[in-house]
XYZ file of C-alpha atoms in Angstrom:
391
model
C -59.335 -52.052 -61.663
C -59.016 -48.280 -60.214
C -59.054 -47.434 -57.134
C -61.780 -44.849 -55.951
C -60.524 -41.755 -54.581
C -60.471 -41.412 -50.886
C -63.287 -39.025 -49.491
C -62.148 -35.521 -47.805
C -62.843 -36.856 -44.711
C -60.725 -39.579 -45.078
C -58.030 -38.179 -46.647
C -58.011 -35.213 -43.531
C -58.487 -38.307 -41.324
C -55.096 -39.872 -42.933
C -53.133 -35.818 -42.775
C -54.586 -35.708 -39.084
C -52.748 -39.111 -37.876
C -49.684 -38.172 -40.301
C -49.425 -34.784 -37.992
C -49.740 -36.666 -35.085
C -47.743 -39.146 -36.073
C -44.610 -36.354 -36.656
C -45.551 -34.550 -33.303
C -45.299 -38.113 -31.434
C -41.581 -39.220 -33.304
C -39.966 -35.393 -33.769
C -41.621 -33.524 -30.582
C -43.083 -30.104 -31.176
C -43.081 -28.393 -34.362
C -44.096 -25.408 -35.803
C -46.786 -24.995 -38.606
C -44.134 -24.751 -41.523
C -42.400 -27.557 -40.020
C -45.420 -29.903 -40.065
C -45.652 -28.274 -43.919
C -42.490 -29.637 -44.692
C -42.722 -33.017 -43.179
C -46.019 -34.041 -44.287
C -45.805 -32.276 -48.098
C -48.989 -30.541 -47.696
C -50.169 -27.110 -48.530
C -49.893 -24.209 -45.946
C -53.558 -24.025 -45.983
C -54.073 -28.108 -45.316
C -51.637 -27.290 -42.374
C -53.435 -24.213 -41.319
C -56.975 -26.755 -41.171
C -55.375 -29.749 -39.532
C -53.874 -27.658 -37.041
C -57.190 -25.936 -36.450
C -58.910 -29.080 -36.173
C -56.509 -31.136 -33.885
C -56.533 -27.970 -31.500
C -59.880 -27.847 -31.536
C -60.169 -32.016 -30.871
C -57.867 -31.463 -27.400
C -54.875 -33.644 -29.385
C -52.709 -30.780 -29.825
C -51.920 -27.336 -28.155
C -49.353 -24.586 -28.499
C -46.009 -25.637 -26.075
C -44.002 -22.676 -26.747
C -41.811 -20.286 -29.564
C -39.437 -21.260 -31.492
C -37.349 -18.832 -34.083
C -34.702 -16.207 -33.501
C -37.460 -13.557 -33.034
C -40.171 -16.020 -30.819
C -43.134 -14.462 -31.817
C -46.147 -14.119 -34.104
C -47.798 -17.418 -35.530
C -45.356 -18.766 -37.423
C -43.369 -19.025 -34.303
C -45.703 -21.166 -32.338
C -44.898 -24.889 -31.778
C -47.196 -27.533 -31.246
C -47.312 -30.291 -29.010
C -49.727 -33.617 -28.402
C -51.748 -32.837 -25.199
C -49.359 -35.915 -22.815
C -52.401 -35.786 -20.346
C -54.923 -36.614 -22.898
C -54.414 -40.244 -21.734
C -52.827 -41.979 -19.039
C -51.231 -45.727 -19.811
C -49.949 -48.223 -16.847
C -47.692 -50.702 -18.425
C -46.813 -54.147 -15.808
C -43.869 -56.951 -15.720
C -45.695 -59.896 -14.264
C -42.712 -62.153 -13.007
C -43.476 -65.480 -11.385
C -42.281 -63.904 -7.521
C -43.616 -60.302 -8.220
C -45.066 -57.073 -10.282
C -43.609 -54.072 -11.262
C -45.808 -51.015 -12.590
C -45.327 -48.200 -14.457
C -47.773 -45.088 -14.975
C -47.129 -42.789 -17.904
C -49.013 -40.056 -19.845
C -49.882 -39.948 -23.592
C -46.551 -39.812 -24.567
C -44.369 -42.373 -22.147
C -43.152 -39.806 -19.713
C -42.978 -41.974 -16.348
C -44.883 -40.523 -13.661
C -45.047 -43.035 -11.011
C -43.335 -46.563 -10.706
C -43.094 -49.185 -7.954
C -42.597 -53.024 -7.686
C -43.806 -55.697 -5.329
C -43.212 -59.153 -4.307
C -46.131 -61.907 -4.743
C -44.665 -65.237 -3.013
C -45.300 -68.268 -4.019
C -47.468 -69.051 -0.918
C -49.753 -66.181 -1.893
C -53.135 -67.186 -2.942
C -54.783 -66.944 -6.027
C -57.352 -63.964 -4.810
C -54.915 -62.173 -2.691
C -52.189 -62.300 -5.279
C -54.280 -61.002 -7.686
C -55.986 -58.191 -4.915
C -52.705 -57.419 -4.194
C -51.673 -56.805 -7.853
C -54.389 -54.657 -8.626
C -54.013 -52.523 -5.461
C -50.501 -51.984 -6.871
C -51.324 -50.484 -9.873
C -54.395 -48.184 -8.149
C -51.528 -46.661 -5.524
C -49.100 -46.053 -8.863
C -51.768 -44.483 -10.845
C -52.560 -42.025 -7.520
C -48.988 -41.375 -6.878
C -48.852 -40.216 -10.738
C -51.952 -38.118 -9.765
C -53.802 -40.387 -12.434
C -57.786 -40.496 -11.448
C -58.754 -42.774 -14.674
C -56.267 -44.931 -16.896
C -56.917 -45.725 -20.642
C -55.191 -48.764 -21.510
C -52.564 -51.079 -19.564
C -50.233 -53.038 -21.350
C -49.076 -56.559 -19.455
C -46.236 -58.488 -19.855
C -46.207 -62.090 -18.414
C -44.347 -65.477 -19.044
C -46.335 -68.347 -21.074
C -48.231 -68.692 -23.967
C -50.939 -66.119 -25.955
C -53.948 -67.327 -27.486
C -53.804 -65.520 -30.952
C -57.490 -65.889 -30.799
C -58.350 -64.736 -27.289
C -55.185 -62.790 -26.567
C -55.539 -64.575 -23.267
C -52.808 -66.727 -21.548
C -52.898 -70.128 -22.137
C -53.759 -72.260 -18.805
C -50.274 -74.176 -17.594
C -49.440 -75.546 -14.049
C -45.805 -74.465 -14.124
C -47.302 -70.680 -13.767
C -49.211 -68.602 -11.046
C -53.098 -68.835 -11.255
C -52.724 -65.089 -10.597
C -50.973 -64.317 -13.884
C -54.413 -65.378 -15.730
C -56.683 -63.761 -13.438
C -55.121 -60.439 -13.462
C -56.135 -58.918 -16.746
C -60.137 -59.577 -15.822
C -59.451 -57.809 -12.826
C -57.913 -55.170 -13.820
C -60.500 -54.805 -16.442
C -63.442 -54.962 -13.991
C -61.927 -52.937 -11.080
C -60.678 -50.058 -13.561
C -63.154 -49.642 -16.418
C -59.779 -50.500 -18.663
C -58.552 -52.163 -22.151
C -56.005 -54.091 -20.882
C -53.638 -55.961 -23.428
C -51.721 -59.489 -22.679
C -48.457 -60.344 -24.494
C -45.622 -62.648 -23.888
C -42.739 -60.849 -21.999
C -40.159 -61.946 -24.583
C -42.373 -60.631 -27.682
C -42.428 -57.088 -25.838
C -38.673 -57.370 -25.044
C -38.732 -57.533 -28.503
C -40.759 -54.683 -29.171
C -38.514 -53.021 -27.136
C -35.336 -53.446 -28.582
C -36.642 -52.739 -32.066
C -38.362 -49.474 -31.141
C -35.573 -48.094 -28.703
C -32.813 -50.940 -28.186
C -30.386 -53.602 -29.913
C -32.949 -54.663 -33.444
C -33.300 -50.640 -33.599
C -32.062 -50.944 -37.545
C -33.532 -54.277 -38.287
C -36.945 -55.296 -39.417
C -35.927 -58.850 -39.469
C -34.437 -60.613 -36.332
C -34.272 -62.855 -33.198
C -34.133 -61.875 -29.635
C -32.808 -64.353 -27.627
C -34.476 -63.931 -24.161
C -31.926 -65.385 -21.729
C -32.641 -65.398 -18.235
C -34.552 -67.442 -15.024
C -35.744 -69.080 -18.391
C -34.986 -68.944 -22.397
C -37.190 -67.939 -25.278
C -37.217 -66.443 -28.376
C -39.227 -63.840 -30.130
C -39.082 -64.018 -34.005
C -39.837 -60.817 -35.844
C -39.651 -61.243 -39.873
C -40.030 -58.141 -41.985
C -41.562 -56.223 -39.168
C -43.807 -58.811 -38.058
C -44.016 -60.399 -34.520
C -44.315 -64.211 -35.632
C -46.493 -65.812 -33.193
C -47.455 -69.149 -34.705
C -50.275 -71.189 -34.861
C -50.862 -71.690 -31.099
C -48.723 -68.881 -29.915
C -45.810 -70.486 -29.263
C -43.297 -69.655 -31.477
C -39.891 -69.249 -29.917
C -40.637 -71.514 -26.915
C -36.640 -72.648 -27.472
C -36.613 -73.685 -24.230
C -38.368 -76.757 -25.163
C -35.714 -77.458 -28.391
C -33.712 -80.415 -28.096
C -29.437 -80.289 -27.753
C -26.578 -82.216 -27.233
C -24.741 -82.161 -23.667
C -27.905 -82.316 -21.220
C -28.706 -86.083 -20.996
C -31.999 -85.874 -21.512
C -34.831 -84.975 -23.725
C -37.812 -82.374 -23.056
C -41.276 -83.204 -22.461
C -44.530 -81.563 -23.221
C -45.020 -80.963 -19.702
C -41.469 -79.174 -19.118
C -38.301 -78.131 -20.962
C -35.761 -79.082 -18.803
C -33.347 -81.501 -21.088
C -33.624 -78.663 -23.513
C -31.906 -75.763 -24.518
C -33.419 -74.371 -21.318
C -30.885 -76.734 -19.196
C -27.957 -75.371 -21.046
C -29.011 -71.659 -21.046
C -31.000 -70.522 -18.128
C -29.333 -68.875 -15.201
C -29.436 -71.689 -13.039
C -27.519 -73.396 -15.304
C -25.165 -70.735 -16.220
C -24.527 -70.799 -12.321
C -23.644 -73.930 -11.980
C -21.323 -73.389 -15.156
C -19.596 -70.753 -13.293
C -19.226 -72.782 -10.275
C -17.597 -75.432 -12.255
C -14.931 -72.207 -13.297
C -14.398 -71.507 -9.775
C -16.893 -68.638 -10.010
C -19.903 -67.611 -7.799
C -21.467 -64.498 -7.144
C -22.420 -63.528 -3.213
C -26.664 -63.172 -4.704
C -26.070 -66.211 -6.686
C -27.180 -64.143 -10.173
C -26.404 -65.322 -13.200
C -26.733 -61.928 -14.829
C -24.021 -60.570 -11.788
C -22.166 -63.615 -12.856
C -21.789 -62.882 -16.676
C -20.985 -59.223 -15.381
C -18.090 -59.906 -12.982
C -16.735 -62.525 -15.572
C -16.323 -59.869 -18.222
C -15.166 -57.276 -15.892
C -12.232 -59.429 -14.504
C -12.054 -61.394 -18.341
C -12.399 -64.545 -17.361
C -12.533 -66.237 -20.790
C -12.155 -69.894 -19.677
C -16.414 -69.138 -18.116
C -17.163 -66.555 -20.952
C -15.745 -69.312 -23.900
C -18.085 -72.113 -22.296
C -21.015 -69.725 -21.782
C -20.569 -69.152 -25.283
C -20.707 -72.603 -26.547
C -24.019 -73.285 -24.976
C -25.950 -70.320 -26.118
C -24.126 -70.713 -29.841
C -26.553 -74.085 -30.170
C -29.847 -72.405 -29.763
C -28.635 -69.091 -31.587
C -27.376 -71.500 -34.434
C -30.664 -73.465 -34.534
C -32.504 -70.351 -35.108
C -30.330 -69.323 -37.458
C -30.552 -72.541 -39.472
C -34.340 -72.444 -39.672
C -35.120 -68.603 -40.003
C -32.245 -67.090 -41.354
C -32.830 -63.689 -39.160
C -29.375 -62.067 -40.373
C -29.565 -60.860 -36.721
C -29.562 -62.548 -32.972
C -30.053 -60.243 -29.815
C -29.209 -61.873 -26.620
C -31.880 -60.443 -24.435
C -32.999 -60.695 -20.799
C -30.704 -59.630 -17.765
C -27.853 -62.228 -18.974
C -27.981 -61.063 -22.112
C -27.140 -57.450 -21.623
C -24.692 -58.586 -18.718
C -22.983 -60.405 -21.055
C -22.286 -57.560 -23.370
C -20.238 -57.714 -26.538
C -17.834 -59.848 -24.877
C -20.642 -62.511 -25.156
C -22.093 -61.460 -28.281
C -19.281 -61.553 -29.961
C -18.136 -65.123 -28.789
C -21.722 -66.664 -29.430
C -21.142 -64.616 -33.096
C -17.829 -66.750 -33.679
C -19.427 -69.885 -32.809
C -22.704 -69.693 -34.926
C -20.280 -68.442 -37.893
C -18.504 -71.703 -37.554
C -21.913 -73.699 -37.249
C -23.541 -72.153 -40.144
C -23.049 -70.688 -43.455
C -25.855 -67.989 -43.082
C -24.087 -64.786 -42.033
C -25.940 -63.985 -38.022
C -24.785 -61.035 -36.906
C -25.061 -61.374 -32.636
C -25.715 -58.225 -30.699
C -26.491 -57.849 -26.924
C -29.226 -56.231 -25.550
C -28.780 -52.665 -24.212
C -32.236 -52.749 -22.544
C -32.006 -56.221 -20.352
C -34.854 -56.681 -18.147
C -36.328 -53.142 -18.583
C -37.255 -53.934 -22.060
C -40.634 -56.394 -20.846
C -41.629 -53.401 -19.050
C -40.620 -50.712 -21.995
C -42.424 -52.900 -24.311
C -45.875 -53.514 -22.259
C -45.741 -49.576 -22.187
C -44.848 -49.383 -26.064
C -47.797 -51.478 -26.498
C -50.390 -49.448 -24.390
C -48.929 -46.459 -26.177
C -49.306 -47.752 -29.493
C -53.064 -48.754 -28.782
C -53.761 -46.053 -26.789
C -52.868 -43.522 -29.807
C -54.663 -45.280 -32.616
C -57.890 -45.375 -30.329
C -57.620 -41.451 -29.999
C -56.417 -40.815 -33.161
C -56.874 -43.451 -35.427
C -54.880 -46.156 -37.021
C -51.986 -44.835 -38.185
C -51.437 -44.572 -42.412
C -50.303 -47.933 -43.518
C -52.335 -50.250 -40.651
């Protein structure tokens, strides 16, 4: 069976999100630059550029050339105010917000505690308020799309969070808010999937379309990510490895909570204790500070036994998915550094025949909040322009 031809408009709907596409990834460009890139004629160029500019996507940014002058010489750039995105880290104790235009420039951030004592309605009030100051301190008056980031479970069929007891009642009242209070699309994800996200786009997984991030942290989880695809599963659980059952904790996990699982070997708290058993402590009691002052002063005995633990899960992952890659995320993760990496790497080559190559991250704890933003960009852009060639 042929395939029909597509129509002119669709085919100058496909060269328009191409262009934009190049102007997003290589920054401005000139007219025989876009030519180049995208393979079309000059006078396909000459009408896409005519139409974006007169759609308010694009606009003229400057000169470029020896001489700086005439047509030829002018470069074009998306319009970053087109849209304004707010992109939020929902943590179990706190928020932290970020405002950006079109294109991700930051112009406004801030961060605020929610205790545990707070309420339902005033952590949520207070949540929302948060966001409203940002978005005025970035001299925003109306945002497009907000990208959240929050522990727990997605429904792949809602995109809601799932309701659990071991998490804030605010965390699942927050996106309705926002959405009636702002007029906004407002996007849920797991934080560990948009760590993810993260470090493929701008971090550790920048060269791989097939990995594992390791989320390591207050808690552990995993986000799987198989030939460019974020693997949710059927539920939305996939990479809850908190919940997977080791050796060394002398106990099992429940369905009602994980510790007994990989989460009592791995999380911070128990990487503090680990360290206190080493003689080591840090004065905040962080495990990421920990991991930091250990490989700073090379204290291999902690490092070496660190190591061991996080080898099990990175092995048991490896076993089942074969990634060919394992990023140890979250704060611990990028504390750790290659000094970790590299141990966990020795031990899961010894566990397994499947060559894992184990990376940390180089985005940490900024990479829920980079990839809530990544994901409001992302939407943002193919509600403007379209879905981009290929989606």
């Amino acid at each position: 069976m042929s395939l029909s031809p597509a129509s002119p408009s669709t085919a100058r709907a496909i060269n328009d999100r191409l262009a934009l596409g190049l102007l997003q990834s290589e920054g401005p460009l000139t007219a025989n630059q876009l030519k180049q890139l995208t393979g079309l004629s000059r006078p396909s160029v000459a009408d896409l550029v005519e139409r974006l500019q007169g759609s308010g996507f694009i606009t003229v940014v400057g000169e470029a050339g020896a001489q700086r002058r005439g047509p030829n010489a002018r470069l074009y750039g998306i319009v970053a105010d087109r849209a304004h995105l707010a992109a939020l880290d929902v943590r179990t104790d706190g928020v932290s917000v970020v405002v950006t235009d079109l294109l991700g420039a930051v112009l406004a951030e801030a961060s605020a505690p929610i205790g545990g004592d707070t309420g339902t309605g005033p952590a949520v009030e207070r949540a929302v308020a948060l966001v409203e100051r940002v978005a005025r301190d970035g001299g925003v008056q109306r945002l497009h799309t907000v990208g959240i980031g929050a522990p727990g479970l997605i429904d792949p069929a809602t995109g809601d969070l799932h309701d659990t007891s071991s998490l804030p009642a605010w965390h699942r009242r927050l996106a309705g808010a926002l959405k009636e209070r702002l007029g906004v699309r407002v996007l849920v994800e797991n934080e560990t999937n948009l760590a993810a996200h993260a470090e493929r786009r701008d971090g550790a997984a920048h060269d791989r379309d097939t990995f594992v991030l390791l989320w390591l942290g207050d808690g552990v989880g995993a986000a799987v990510v198989l030939d460019g695809v974020l693997r949710r599963g059927s539920s939305g659980g996939a990479g809850e490895i908190g919940f997977l059952p080791v050796p060394g904790t002398g106990s099992l996990p429940s369905a009602t909570g994980c510790e007994g699982g990989f989460h009592s070997l791995a999380c911070a708290a128990a990487l503090c204790e680990l360290g206190a058993a080493h003689g080591l402590a840090t004065p905040d009691g962080s495990a990421a500070d920990l991991l930091r002052h250990a490989v700073e002063t090379g204290e291999s005995a902690f490092l070496d036994a660190a190591a061991d633990r996080i080898a099990v899960g990175a092995a048991a992952v490896a076993s089942i998915l074969d990634p060919g890659c394992v990023v140890l995320g979250g704060e611990v993760g990028r504390a750790g550094g290659t000094a970790l990496a590299d141990r966990v790497m020795d031990r899961v080559a010894a566990m397994s025949p499947l060559r894992t190559e184990v990376r940390a991250s180089t985005l940490g704890g900024a990479a829920v909040l980079r990839g809530a933003l990544l994901a409001a960009r992302d939407a943002a852009q193919d509600d403007l322009f379209g879905p981009r060639p290929g989606r």
